[in-house]
mmCIF file of C-alpha atoms in Angstrom:
data_model
loop_
_atom_site.group_PDB
_atom_site.id
_atom_site.type_symbol
_atom_site.label_atom_id
_atom_site.label_comp_id
_atom_site.label_asym_id
_atom_site.label_seq_id
_atom_site.Cartn_x
_atom_site.Cartn_y
_atom_site.Cartn_z
ATOM 1 C CA MET A 2 -17.054 0.458 -24.118
ATOM 2 C CA GLY A 3 -19.169 3.748 -23.198
ATOM 3 C CA ARG A 4 -18.097 7.068 -24.095
ATOM 4 C CA GLU A 5 -14.451 7.651 -24.958
ATOM 5 C CA LEU A 6 -12.567 9.741 -22.541
ATOM 6 C CA PHE A 7 -9.473 11.978 -23.087
ATOM 7 C CA PRO A 8 -7.732 14.197 -20.769
ATOM 8 C CA ASP A 9 -7.837 17.878 -22.074
ATOM 9 C CA GLY A 10 -5.263 18.535 -24.611
ATOM 10 C CA VAL A 11 -4.573 14.751 -25.116
ATOM 11 C CA VAL A 12 -5.074 13.495 -28.817
ATOM 12 C CA PRO A 13 -6.191 9.882 -29.154
ATOM 13 C CA MET A 14 -3.472 7.763 -30.833
ATOM 14 C CA THR A 15 -4.004 5.511 -33.664
ATOM 15 C CA SER A 16 -4.660 1.724 -33.171
ATOM 16 C CA THR A 17 -1.157 1.023 -34.469
ATOM 17 C CA GLU A 18 0.451 3.300 -31.740
ATOM 18 C CA ALA A 19 -1.751 1.877 -29.212
ATOM 19 C CA GLY A 20 -1.004 -1.739 -30.010
ATOM 20 C CA SER A 21 -4.606 -2.349 -29.898
ATOM 21 C CA ASP A 22 -7.614 -2.132 -32.513
ATOM 22 C CA ARG A 23 -10.427 -2.379 -29.710
ATOM 23 C CA CYS A 24 -10.331 1.000 -27.968
ATOM 24 C CA PRO A 25 -8.385 4.259 -27.669
ATOM 25 C CA VAL A 26 -5.775 5.058 -25.357
ATOM 26 C CA ARG A 27 -5.999 7.556 -22.464
ATOM 27 C CA ALA A 28 -3.057 9.303 -20.997
ATOM 28 C CA TRP A 29 -2.751 8.968 -17.083
ATOM 29 C CA THR A 30 -0.476 11.571 -15.515
ATOM 30 C CA VAL A 31 -1.085 10.283 -11.932
ATOM 31 C CA ASP A 32 -1.238 13.678 -10.548
ATOM 32 C CA ASP A 33 -0.955 14.473 -6.852
ATOM 33 C CA LEU A 34 -4.421 15.087 -5.447
ATOM 34 C CA PRO A 35 -5.554 17.100 -2.437
ATOM 35 C CA THR A 36 -6.261 15.408 0.781
ATOM 36 C CA LEU A 37 -8.116 12.134 0.344
ATOM 37 C CA ASP A 38 -9.961 13.057 -2.934
ATOM 38 C CA PHE A 39 -10.490 10.207 -5.028
ATOM 39 C CA ASP A 40 -8.871 10.215 -8.358
ATOM 40 C CA PRO A 41 -11.186 11.519 -11.131
ATOM 41 C CA PHE A 42 -9.292 9.465 -13.765
ATOM 42 C CA LEU A 43 -10.394 6.332 -11.801
ATOM 43 C CA SER A 44 -13.983 7.641 -11.246
ATOM 44 C CA GLU A 45 -14.375 7.958 -14.976
ATOM 45 C CA SER A 46 -12.867 4.563 -15.716
ATOM 46 C CA LEU A 47 -14.937 2.928 -13.391
ATOM 47 C CA ARG A 48 -18.176 4.727 -14.807
ATOM 48 C CA ASP A 49 -17.417 4.606 -18.535
ATOM 49 C CA ALA A 50 -14.320 2.406 -19.264
ATOM 50 C CA PRO A 51 -13.900 -0.328 -16.576
ATOM 51 C CA VAL A 52 -11.428 -2.249 -18.988
ATOM 52 C CA SER A 53 -9.544 0.363 -20.849
ATOM 53 C CA ARG A 54 -6.137 1.130 -22.499
ATOM 54 C CA ILE A 55 -3.849 3.657 -20.802
ATOM 55 C CA ARG A 56 -0.600 5.330 -21.093
ATOM 56 C CA LEU A 57 1.316 5.743 -17.857
ATOM 57 C CA PRO A 58 4.222 8.463 -17.382
ATOM 58 C CA HIS A 59 7.080 6.278 -17.817
ATOM 59 C CA GLY A 60 8.450 3.175 -19.372
ATOM 60 C CA GLU A 61 7.357 1.863 -23.000
ATOM 61 C CA GLY A 62 4.143 1.214 -24.579
ATOM 62 C CA ASP A 63 0.666 1.102 -23.353
ATOM 63 C CA CYS A 64 -1.280 -1.279 -21.218
ATOM 64 C CA TRP A 65 -4.730 -2.206 -19.807
ATOM 65 C CA LEU A 66 -6.320 -0.733 -16.903
ATOM 66 C CA VAL A 67 -8.814 -2.950 -14.950
ATOM 67 C CA THR A 68 -11.140 -1.093 -12.341
ATOM 68 C CA ARG A 69 -14.239 -3.139 -11.534
ATOM 69 C CA TYR A 70 -14.499 -5.185 -8.435
ATOM 70 C CA GLU A 71 -15.185 -8.576 -9.995
ATOM 71 C CA ASP A 72 -12.889 -7.964 -12.912
ATOM 72 C CA VAL A 73 -9.926 -7.032 -10.586
ATOM 73 C CA ARG A 74 -10.448 -10.240 -8.659
ATOM 74 C CA PHE A 75 -10.619 -12.388 -12.043
ATOM 75 C CA VAL A 76 -7.351 -10.749 -13.193
ATOM 76 C CA THR A 77 -5.459 -11.054 -9.984
ATOM 77 C CA SER A 78 -6.420 -14.918 -9.383
ATOM 78 C CA ASP A 79 -6.401 -16.157 -13.064
ATOM 79 C CA PRO A 80 -3.041 -18.018 -13.729
ATOM 80 C CA ARG A 81 -3.188 -16.670 -17.398
ATOM 81 C CA PHE A 82 -1.988 -13.146 -16.021
ATOM 82 C CA SER A 83 1.457 -13.620 -15.010
ATOM 83 C CA ARG A 84 3.582 -11.471 -12.541
ATOM 84 C CA ASP A 85 6.807 -12.688 -14.077
ATOM 85 C CA ILE A 86 7.830 -9.297 -15.783
ATOM 86 C CA THR A 87 11.320 -9.102 -14.829
ATOM 87 C CA GLY A 88 13.660 -7.628 -17.661
ATOM 88 C CA ARG A 89 10.505 -6.563 -19.926
ATOM 89 C CA PRO A 90 10.124 -2.938 -21.110
ATOM 90 C CA ILE A 91 6.954 -1.999 -19.208
ATOM 91 C CA PRO A 92 4.664 1.033 -19.079
ATOM 92 C CA LYS A 93 5.216 2.023 -15.430
ATOM 93 C CA MET A 94 4.546 5.076 -13.005
ATOM 94 C CA THR A 95 8.083 5.566 -12.083
ATOM 95 C CA LYS A 96 11.430 6.257 -13.772
ATOM 96 C CA HIS A 97 12.975 3.764 -11.558
ATOM 97 C CA PHE A 98 12.068 -0.083 -10.836
ATOM 98 C CA ILE A 99 11.305 -0.223 -7.262
ATOM 99 C CA PRO A 100 11.347 -3.937 -6.282
ATOM 100 C CA MET A 101 14.648 -6.045 -6.417
ATOM 101 C CA ASP A 102 14.725 -8.382 -9.160
ATOM 102 C CA ARG A 103 13.999 -11.432 -6.922
ATOM 103 C CA ALA A 104 11.009 -9.593 -5.391
ATOM 104 C CA LEU A 105 8.086 -11.971 -4.403
ATOM 105 C CA SER A 106 5.933 -9.732 -6.506
ATOM 106 C CA PHE A 107 7.504 -10.950 -9.717
ATOM 107 C CA VAL A 108 7.094 -14.817 -8.891
ATOM 108 C CA ASP A 109 4.192 -16.911 -10.130
ATOM 109 C CA PRO A 110 3.173 -19.877 -8.181
ATOM 110 C CA PRO A 111 4.390 -22.605 -6.986
ATOM 111 C CA GLY A 112 7.635 -20.507 -6.670
ATOM 112 C CA HIS A 113 5.873 -17.748 -5.029
ATOM 113 C CA ALA A 114 4.094 -19.941 -2.292
ATOM 114 C CA ARG A 115 7.741 -21.598 -1.664
ATOM 115 C CA VAL A 116 9.002 -18.232 -0.527
ATOM 116 C CA ARG A 117 5.888 -17.032 1.315
ATOM 117 C CA ALA A 118 5.737 -20.065 3.187
ATOM 118 C CA VAL A 119 9.009 -19.073 5.108
ATOM 119 C CA VAL A 120 7.447 -16.023 6.753
ATOM 120 C CA ALA A 121 3.591 -17.150 6.624
ATOM 121 C CA PRO A 122 3.808 -18.337 10.258
ATOM 122 C CA ALA A 123 4.974 -14.870 11.499
ATOM 123 C CA PHE A 124 1.781 -13.309 10.077
ATOM 124 C CA THR A 125 -0.959 -15.608 11.274
ATOM 125 C CA GLN A 126 -3.755 -14.488 13.669
ATOM 126 C CA ARG A 127 -2.234 -16.427 16.672
ATOM 127 C CA ALA A 128 1.036 -14.442 15.978
ATOM 128 C CA MET A 129 -0.782 -11.280 16.096
ATOM 129 C CA ASP A 130 -2.330 -12.158 19.120
ATOM 130 C CA ARG A 131 0.830 -12.876 20.841
ATOM 131 C CA LEU A 132 2.434 -9.544 19.373
ATOM 132 C CA ARG A 133 -0.600 -7.312 20.304
ATOM 133 C CA PRO A 134 0.602 -6.645 23.793
ATOM 134 C CA ARG A 135 3.938 -5.591 22.743
ATOM 135 C CA ALA A 136 2.622 -3.504 20.232
ATOM 136 C CA GLN A 137 0.438 -1.798 22.734
ATOM 137 C CA GLU A 138 3.320 -1.231 24.986
ATOM 138 C CA LEU A 139 5.234 0.269 22.191
ATOM 139 C CA LEU A 140 2.307 2.586 21.447
ATOM 140 C CA ASP A 141 1.752 3.532 24.943
ATOM 141 C CA ARG A 142 5.303 4.802 25.091
ATOM 142 C CA ARG A 143 4.930 7.037 22.113
ATOM 143 C CA VAL A 144 1.547 8.469 23.456
ATOM 144 C CA ASP A 145 3.206 9.156 26.786
ATOM 145 C CA ARG A 146 6.018 11.218 24.889
ATOM 146 C CA LEU A 147 3.341 12.919 22.902
ATOM 147 C CA MET A 148 1.504 13.961 25.952
ATOM 148 C CA ALA A 149 4.604 14.931 27.647
ATOM 149 C CA ALA A 150 5.307 17.243 24.732
ATOM 150 C CA GLY A 151 2.281 18.944 25.215
ATOM 151 C CA PRO A 152 -0.197 20.306 22.407
ATOM 152 C CA PRO A 153 0.040 21.363 19.655
ATOM 153 C CA ALA A 154 2.039 18.495 18.504
ATOM 154 C CA ASP A 155 2.737 16.597 15.260
ATOM 155 C CA PHE A 156 0.794 13.295 15.247
ATOM 156 C CA VAL A 157 2.670 11.990 12.305
ATOM 157 C CA ARG A 158 6.295 12.507 14.061
ATOM 158 C CA HIS A 159 5.202 11.543 17.549
ATOM 159 C CA ILE A 160 2.830 8.448 16.670
ATOM 160 C CA THR A 161 1.939 7.207 13.083
ATOM 161 C CA SER A 162 5.499 7.405 11.829
ATOM 162 C CA PRO A 163 7.551 5.860 14.562
ATOM 163 C CA PHE A 164 4.811 3.237 15.842
ATOM 164 C CA PRO A 165 4.715 1.067 12.838
ATOM 165 C CA LEU A 166 8.413 1.382 12.344
ATOM 166 C CA ASP A 167 8.967 0.076 15.867
ATOM 167 C CA VAL A 168 6.561 -2.838 15.571
ATOM 168 C CA VAL A 169 7.802 -4.208 11.959
ATOM 169 C CA SER A 170 11.477 -3.524 13.073
ATOM 170 C CA GLU A 171 11.012 -5.604 16.141
ATOM 171 C CA LEU A 172 9.195 -8.386 14.164
ATOM 172 C CA ILE A 173 12.022 -8.448 11.694
ATOM 173 C CA GLY A 174 14.853 -7.834 13.942
ATOM 174 C CA VAL A 175 16.223 -4.218 12.986
ATOM 175 C CA PRO A 176 18.030 -2.594 15.900
ATOM 176 C CA PRO A 177 16.574 0.613 17.226
ATOM 177 C CA ALA A 178 19.736 2.564 16.158
ATOM 178 C CA ASP A 179 19.259 1.638 12.611
ATOM 179 C CA ARG A 180 15.365 2.267 12.106
ATOM 180 C CA ALA A 181 15.676 6.071 11.313
ATOM 181 C CA ARG A 182 17.909 5.058 8.443
ATOM 182 C CA ILE A 183 15.467 2.668 7.305
ATOM 183 C CA ARG A 184 12.651 5.424 7.372
ATOM 184 C CA ASP A 185 14.673 7.588 5.199
ATOM 185 C CA TRP A 186 15.287 4.859 2.815
ATOM 186 C CA ALA A 187 11.720 4.017 2.421
ATOM 187 C CA GLN A 188 10.796 7.867 1.912
ATOM 188 C CA THR A 189 13.269 7.982 -0.925
ATOM 189 C CA LEU A 190 12.754 4.666 -2.642
ATOM 190 C CA LEU A 191 8.929 4.584 -2.227
ATOM 191 C CA THR A 192 8.468 7.517 -4.661
ATOM 192 C CA ARG A 193 7.461 8.290 -7.996
ATOM 193 C CA ALA A 194 11.003 9.942 -8.613
ATOM 194 C CA SER A 195 9.840 12.252 -11.503
ATOM 195 C CA ASP A 196 13.254 13.134 -12.585
ATOM 196 C CA GLU A 197 16.691 11.218 -13.464
ATOM 197 C CA ALA A 198 18.585 12.625 -10.337
ATOM 198 C CA ALA A 199 15.703 11.275 -8.122
ATOM 199 C CA ALA A 200 15.409 8.031 -9.752
ATOM 200 C CA GLU A 201 19.365 7.302 -9.720
ATOM 201 C CA ARG A 202 19.112 8.225 -5.891
ATOM 202 C CA ALA A 203 16.239 5.782 -5.529
ATOM 203 C CA LEU A 204 18.443 3.073 -6.944
ATOM 204 C CA GLU A 205 21.433 3.765 -4.695
ATOM 205 C CA VAL A 206 18.943 3.433 -1.802
ATOM 206 C CA ARG A 207 17.833 0.191 -2.941
ATOM 207 C CA ALA A 208 21.216 -1.092 -3.133
ATOM 208 C CA ALA A 209 22.017 0.273 0.374
ATOM 209 C CA ALA A 210 19.184 -1.533 1.752
ATOM 210 C CA GLY A 211 20.254 -4.776 0.151
ATOM 211 C CA ALA A 212 23.537 -4.402 1.546
ATOM 212 C CA TYR A 213 22.464 -3.648 4.964
ATOM 213 C CA PHE A 214 20.011 -6.531 5.070
ATOM 214 C CA ARG A 215 22.887 -8.779 3.841
ATOM 215 C CA GLU A 216 24.893 -7.778 6.741
ATOM 216 C CA LEU A 217 22.138 -8.236 9.282
ATOM 217 C CA ALA A 218 21.424 -11.747 7.965
ATOM 218 C CA ALA A 219 25.170 -12.548 8.259
ATOM 219 C CA GLN A 220 25.089 -11.385 11.857
ATOM 220 C CA ARG A 221 21.959 -13.562 12.545
ATOM 221 C CA ARG A 222 23.589 -16.259 11.076
ATOM 222 C CA GLY A 223 26.340 -16.066 13.571
ATOM 223 C CA GLU A 224 23.916 -15.363 16.553
ATOM 224 C CA PRO A 225 20.407 -16.397 15.721
ATOM 225 C CA ARG A 226 17.577 -14.486 17.694
ATOM 226 C CA ASP A 227 13.855 -14.873 18.282
ATOM 227 C CA ASP A 228 13.250 -12.793 15.087
ATOM 228 C CA LEU A 229 12.028 -13.156 11.577
ATOM 229 C CA MET A 230 15.399 -12.459 10.019
ATOM 230 C CA SER A 231 16.873 -15.540 11.835
ATOM 231 C CA VAL A 232 13.958 -17.535 10.463
ATOM 232 C CA MET A 233 14.897 -16.599 7.156
ATOM 233 C CA VAL A 234 18.373 -16.982 7.319
ATOM 234 C CA ALA A 235 17.723 -20.610 8.462
ATOM 235 C CA ALA A 236 15.605 -20.971 5.421
ATOM 236 C CA VAL A 237 18.645 -19.980 3.157
ATOM 237 C CA ASP A 238 20.534 -22.456 5.051
ATOM 238 C CA ASN A 239 18.306 -25.405 4.679
ATOM 239 C CA GLY A 240 17.722 -24.569 0.974
ATOM 240 C CA GLN A 241 14.222 -23.336 1.188
ATOM 241 C CA ILE A 242 15.020 -20.056 -0.541
ATOM 242 C CA ASP A 243 18.269 -18.309 -1.511
ATOM 243 C CA GLU A 244 20.169 -15.297 -0.252
ATOM 244 C CA GLU A 245 18.560 -12.887 -3.113
ATOM 245 C CA GLU A 246 15.075 -13.951 -2.127
ATOM 246 C CA LEU A 247 15.818 -13.292 1.441
ATOM 247 C CA LEU A 248 17.018 -9.914 0.564
ATOM 248 C CA ALA A 249 14.125 -8.810 -1.418
ATOM 249 C CA LEU A 250 11.505 -10.040 0.921
ATOM 250 C CA THR A 251 13.142 -8.408 3.993
ATOM 251 C CA THR A 252 13.660 -5.061 2.197
ATOM 252 C CA LEU A 253 9.919 -5.279 1.052
ATOM 253 C CA MET A 254 8.568 -6.278 4.485
ATOM 254 C CA GLU A 255 10.520 -3.624 6.373
ATOM 255 C CA LEU A 256 10.346 -0.547 4.134
ATOM 256 C CA ASN A 257 6.765 -1.016 2.739
ATOM 257 C CA GLY A 258 5.733 -2.274 6.112
ATOM 258 C CA TRP A 259 6.492 0.859 7.613
ATOM 259 C CA HIS A 260 5.610 3.226 4.503
ATOM 260 C CA ALA A 261 2.103 1.791 4.052
ATOM 261 C CA VAL A 262 1.078 1.536 7.700
ATOM 262 C CA CYS A 263 2.466 5.031 8.740
ATOM 263 C CA ASN A 264 0.502 6.832 5.785
ATOM 264 C CA ASN A 265 -2.512 4.578 5.992
ATOM 265 C CA THR A 266 -2.917 5.267 9.871
ATOM 266 C CA SER A 267 -2.151 9.136 9.349
ATOM 267 C CA ASN A 268 -4.907 9.034 6.715
ATOM 268 C CA MET A 269 -7.422 7.150 9.400
ATOM 269 C CA VAL A 270 -6.783 9.693 11.793
ATOM 270 C CA TYR A 271 -7.035 12.467 9.674
ATOM 271 C CA ALA A 272 -10.494 10.903 8.319
ATOM 272 C CA LEU A 273 -11.667 10.468 12.085
ATOM 273 C CA LEU A 274 -10.779 14.107 12.764
ATOM 274 C CA THR A 275 -12.468 15.528 9.712
ATOM 275 C CA GLN A 276 -15.721 13.362 9.007
ATOM 276 C CA ASP A 277 -18.758 14.649 10.769
ATOM 277 C CA GLY A 278 -19.776 12.284 13.752
ATOM 278 C CA LEU A 279 -17.256 9.652 12.955
ATOM 279 C CA MET A 280 -15.010 10.232 16.112
ATOM 280 C CA ASP A 281 -17.903 10.608 18.529
ATOM 281 C CA ARG A 282 -19.425 7.356 17.125
ATOM 282 C CA LEU A 283 -16.119 5.415 18.008
ATOM 283 C CA ARG A 284 -15.967 7.200 21.455
ATOM 284 C CA SER A 285 -19.360 6.003 22.283
ATOM 285 C CA GLU A 286 -19.181 2.376 20.605
ATOM 286 C CA PRO A 287 -15.518 1.502 21.086
ATOM 287 C CA GLU A 288 -16.404 -2.132 19.929
ATOM 288 C CA LEU A 289 -16.831 -0.831 16.356
ATOM 289 C CA VAL A 290 -13.130 0.151 16.011
ATOM 290 C CA PRO A 291 -12.295 -3.129 14.082
ATOM 291 C CA GLN A 292 -15.133 -2.639 11.414
ATOM 292 C CA ALA A 293 -14.178 1.169 11.232
ATOM 293 C CA VAL A 294 -10.596 0.133 10.408
ATOM 294 C CA GLU A 295 -12.095 -2.302 7.684
ATOM 295 C CA GLU A 296 -14.183 0.653 6.206
ATOM 296 C CA LEU A 297 -11.431 2.999 6.341
ATOM 297 C CA LEU A 298 -9.247 0.652 4.460
ATOM 298 C CA ARG A 299 -11.888 0.364 1.651
ATOM 299 C CA TRP A 300 -12.725 4.110 1.605
ATOM 300 C CA ILE A 301 -9.102 5.677 1.711
ATOM 301 C CA PRO A 302 -7.776 6.115 -1.607
ATOM 302 C CA HIS A 303 -4.502 5.347 -0.344
ATOM 303 C CA LYS A 304 -2.254 4.420 -3.199
ATOM 304 C CA HIS A 305 -1.329 6.969 -6.093
ATOM 305 C CA GLY A 306 -1.804 5.235 -9.253
ATOM 306 C CA VAL A 307 -1.393 1.356 -9.455
ATOM 307 C CA GLY A 308 1.129 -1.167 -8.408
ATOM 308 C CA GLN A 309 2.930 -3.959 -10.291
ATOM 309 C CA PRO A 310 1.628 -4.887 -13.504
ATOM 310 C CA ARG A 311 0.862 -8.439 -14.804
ATOM 311 C CA ILE A 312 1.220 -9.847 -18.481
ATOM 312 C CA ALA A 313 -1.336 -11.959 -20.303
ATOM 313 C CA THR A 314 0.183 -15.134 -21.318
ATOM 314 C CA GLN A 315 -2.596 -15.889 -23.770
ATOM 315 C CA ASP A 316 -5.715 -14.161 -24.922
ATOM 316 C CA VAL A 317 -8.277 -13.763 -22.128
ATOM 317 C CA GLU A 318 -11.570 -11.870 -21.981
ATOM 318 C CA VAL A 319 -11.890 -9.582 -19.216
ATOM 319 C CA GLY A 320 -15.275 -7.623 -18.614
ATOM 320 C CA GLY A 321 -16.193 -8.396 -22.238
ATOM 321 C CA VAL A 322 -13.115 -6.918 -23.616
ATOM 322 C CA LEU A 323 -10.287 -9.133 -25.144
ATOM 323 C CA ILE A 324 -6.862 -8.856 -23.704
ATOM 324 C CA ARG A 325 -4.241 -10.453 -25.905
ATOM 325 C CA ASP A 326 -1.342 -12.739 -25.240
ATOM 326 C CA GLY A 327 1.584 -10.380 -24.235
ATOM 327 C CA GLU A 328 -0.036 -7.190 -23.279
ATOM 328 C CA PHE A 329 0.393 -5.714 -19.958
ATOM 329 C CA VAL A 330 -2.645 -5.378 -17.503
ATOM 330 C CA TYR A 331 -2.886 -3.108 -14.357
ATOM 331 C CA VAL A 332 -5.457 -3.472 -11.789
ATOM 332 C CA SER A 333 -6.558 -0.830 -9.554
ATOM 333 C CA TYR A 334 -7.458 -2.044 -5.826
ATOM 334 C CA VAL A 335 -8.605 1.638 -4.939
ATOM 335 C CA ALA A 336 -11.141 1.847 -7.894
ATOM 336 C CA ALA A 337 -12.475 -1.687 -7.022
ATOM 337 C CA ASN A 338 -13.055 -0.571 -3.490
ATOM 338 C CA TRP A 339 -15.248 2.171 -4.825
ATOM 339 C CA ASP A 340 -17.063 0.131 -7.396
ATOM 340 C CA GLU A 341 -20.850 1.155 -6.607
ATOM 341 C CA LEU A 342 -22.186 -2.295 -8.075
ATOM 342 C CA VAL A 343 -20.538 -3.765 -4.971
ATOM 343 C CA TYR A 344 -20.496 -0.951 -2.573
ATOM 344 C CA PRO A 345 -23.589 1.303 -2.559
ATOM 345 C CA ASP A 346 -22.674 4.865 -1.926
ATOM 346 C CA PRO A 347 -18.961 4.254 -2.058
ATOM 347 C CA GLU A 348 -17.808 7.828 -1.173
ATOM 348 C CA ARG A 349 -19.716 7.407 2.233
ATOM 349 C CA ILE A 350 -17.906 5.984 5.205
ATOM 350 C CA ASP A 351 -20.259 3.561 6.862
ATOM 351 C CA VAL A 352 -18.717 1.577 9.845
ATOM 352 C CA GLU A 353 -21.744 -0.889 9.623
ATOM 353 C CA ARG A 354 -21.256 -1.626 5.976
ATOM 354 C CA GLN A 355 -22.019 -5.231 4.898
ATOM 355 C CA GLY A 356 -20.715 -6.746 1.744
ATOM 356 C CA PRO A 357 -17.828 -8.326 0.290
ATOM 357 C CA PRO A 358 -14.253 -7.893 1.644
ATOM 358 C CA HIS A 359 -12.284 -4.861 0.470
ATOM 359 C CA LEU A 360 -9.528 -5.107 -1.786
ATOM 360 C CA ALA A 361 -7.059 -2.844 0.046
ATOM 361 C CA PHE A 362 -4.451 -5.751 0.459
ATOM 362 C CA GLY A 363 -5.017 -7.151 -2.719
ATOM 363 C CA HIS A 364 -6.260 -10.326 -3.793
ATOM 364 C CA GLY A 365 -5.177 -13.744 -5.187
ATOM 365 C CA PRO A 366 -1.668 -15.246 -4.854
ATOM 366 C CA HIS A 367 0.003 -11.910 -4.337
ATOM 367 C CA TYR A 368 -2.305 -10.950 -1.660
ATOM 368 C CA CYS A 369 -0.329 -8.925 0.927
ATOM 369 C CA VAL A 370 2.024 -10.703 3.288
ATOM 370 C CA GLY A 371 0.922 -8.745 6.396
ATOM 371 C CA PRO A 372 -2.506 -7.724 6.500
ATOM 372 C CA LEU A 373 -3.208 -9.075 9.867
ATOM 373 C CA LEU A 374 -0.119 -7.099 11.062
ATOM 374 C CA ALA A 375 -1.641 -3.959 9.392
ATOM 375 C CA ARG A 376 -5.171 -4.481 10.816
ATOM 376 C CA MET A 377 -3.793 -4.923 14.467
ATOM 377 C CA GLU A 378 -1.563 -1.905 14.366
ATOM 378 C CA SER A 379 -4.500 0.214 13.246
ATOM 379 C CA GLU A 380 -6.820 -1.367 15.708
ATOM 380 C CA VAL A 381 -4.334 -0.626 18.572
ATOM 381 C CA LEU A 382 -3.815 2.863 17.416
ATOM 382 C CA LEU A 383 -7.354 3.998 17.017
ATOM 383 C CA SER A 384 -8.498 2.349 20.296
ATOM 384 C CA THR A 385 -5.743 3.871 22.170
ATOM 385 C CA LEU A 386 -6.424 7.332 20.563
ATOM 386 C CA ILE A 387 -9.995 7.000 21.675
ATOM 387 C CA ASN A 388 -9.003 5.861 25.218
ATOM 388 C CA ARG A 389 -6.115 8.091 25.983
ATOM 389 C CA LEU A 390 -6.904 11.300 23.929
ATOM 390 C CA PRO A 391 -10.752 11.379 23.696
ATOM 391 C CA ASP A 392 -10.575 15.240 22.922
ATOM 392 C CA LEU A 393 -8.049 15.022 20.190
ATOM 393 C CA ARG A 394 -8.591 17.297 17.389
ATOM 394 C CA LEU A 395 -6.616 19.214 14.576
ATOM 395 C CA ALA A 396 -4.729 22.028 15.614
ATOM 396 C CA LEU A 397 -5.599 23.804 12.334
ATOM 397 C CA PRO A 398 -8.172 23.888 9.640
ATOM 398 C CA PRO A 399 -8.246 20.757 7.642
ATOM 399 C CA GLU A 400 -7.431 22.611 4.368
ATOM 400 C CA GLN A 401 -4.149 23.615 5.795
ATOM 401 C CA VAL A 402 -2.824 20.218 6.503
ATOM 402 C CA ARG A 403 0.031 19.707 3.970
ATOM 403 C CA TRP A 404 0.158 16.498 1.913
ATOM 404 C CA GLN A 405 3.181 14.606 0.536
ATOM 405 C CA THR A 406 3.705 14.581 -3.031
ATOM 406 C CA ASN A 407 5.182 12.259 -5.619
ATOM 407 C CA VAL A 408 4.632 9.276 -3.224
ATOM 408 C CA LEU A 409 3.149 6.058 -4.016
ATOM 409 C CA ILE A 410 0.999 5.865 -0.991
ATOM 410 C CA ARG A 411 -0.813 9.155 -0.064
ATOM 411 C CA GLY A 412 -0.512 10.631 3.514
ATOM 412 C CA PRO A 413 -0.182 13.856 5.100
ATOM 413 C CA VAL A 414 3.404 15.508 5.730
ATOM 414 C CA ASP A 415 2.453 16.418 9.325
ATOM 415 C CA LEU A 416 -0.829 16.302 11.301
ATOM 416 C CA PRO A 417 -0.765 19.073 13.831
ATOM 417 C CA VAL A 418 -3.230 18.162 16.667
ATOM 418 C CA THR A 419 -4.181 19.411 20.124
ATOM 419 C CA TRP A 420 -6.414 17.901 23.074
#
């Protein structure tokens, strides 16, 4: 397994405590990290223990962490690793359980494909090509307001927060008057909630979001519109999905569709404004924007910790290590995207990098529902930034940018800029 790694002050547990006699258990506290620094725990795992036993801050027991690119692809596509973990006492990063019980992330094929098929047509390349002009229009309005406010201005408040919320809300059918509430819910729910009060608040928000989307679905049942909520309501009425599946899927798409793109695009802009020569390269070669988006998605360590676990339904060997029936397994897409066996010099941003596709949107049956939407929004944003704000720069030293804490997806609190 390579050398045994233990964080300072952590004593390795016995094999009985670990539930495994193959390797020691390492405690991963998943601490907040400065700027876009790569997690040293993941670096050590990639180098010395790509399939290892870990203990997370919350939940019960221990689990496996898989970090290498090929191993991550194997685990996420092999049907012997199930996502049907509802009701099980699992090791986890948060005190609260974020997804709803009927969430798509807990459903194995073929049920997973049945639910996903309802919304898949809204996220095809053709659908994104139709949506792009509207996204550009929405962004241009936001940029107009930014420029009218004058420098210095907060790029997060003016652009990277409202823009993806505008787009995903129009797609699903959330009225403008309700979007600030959606944003606040996402900020509360999609956190690590390190104490009981925060965990209780997150669960209250999850219930409130479910009630809101139940009411919105009832409205669309009476007055259908050209939006995704109306499509899902029709799918409930014809028996393709049920009401609880609709609520879980809508909540996931709306809240995470804002939270993830807001933080990822903020991270991209920060990288462009702080990495030597990167912005100048895109200004001189704007046709490289789509490639730059892909490389930034690979390079940015956007997720804190890990996502949802899987459970082995029989003994399986991964990377030369035996994972036993009934053991929980987490994969790290962030680590896989920095696997030097796949991406030479992974710490370097190379907009002309060749190689296998990154795993920022996952892999296998539970691949993200909306990667084409996220890509389109990011491309529109970076192209517009280059065209309309060619002199954009940070209004303060990079080390003074404030970063969010206790979040699932990393990102700056604000991004003061000038031009």
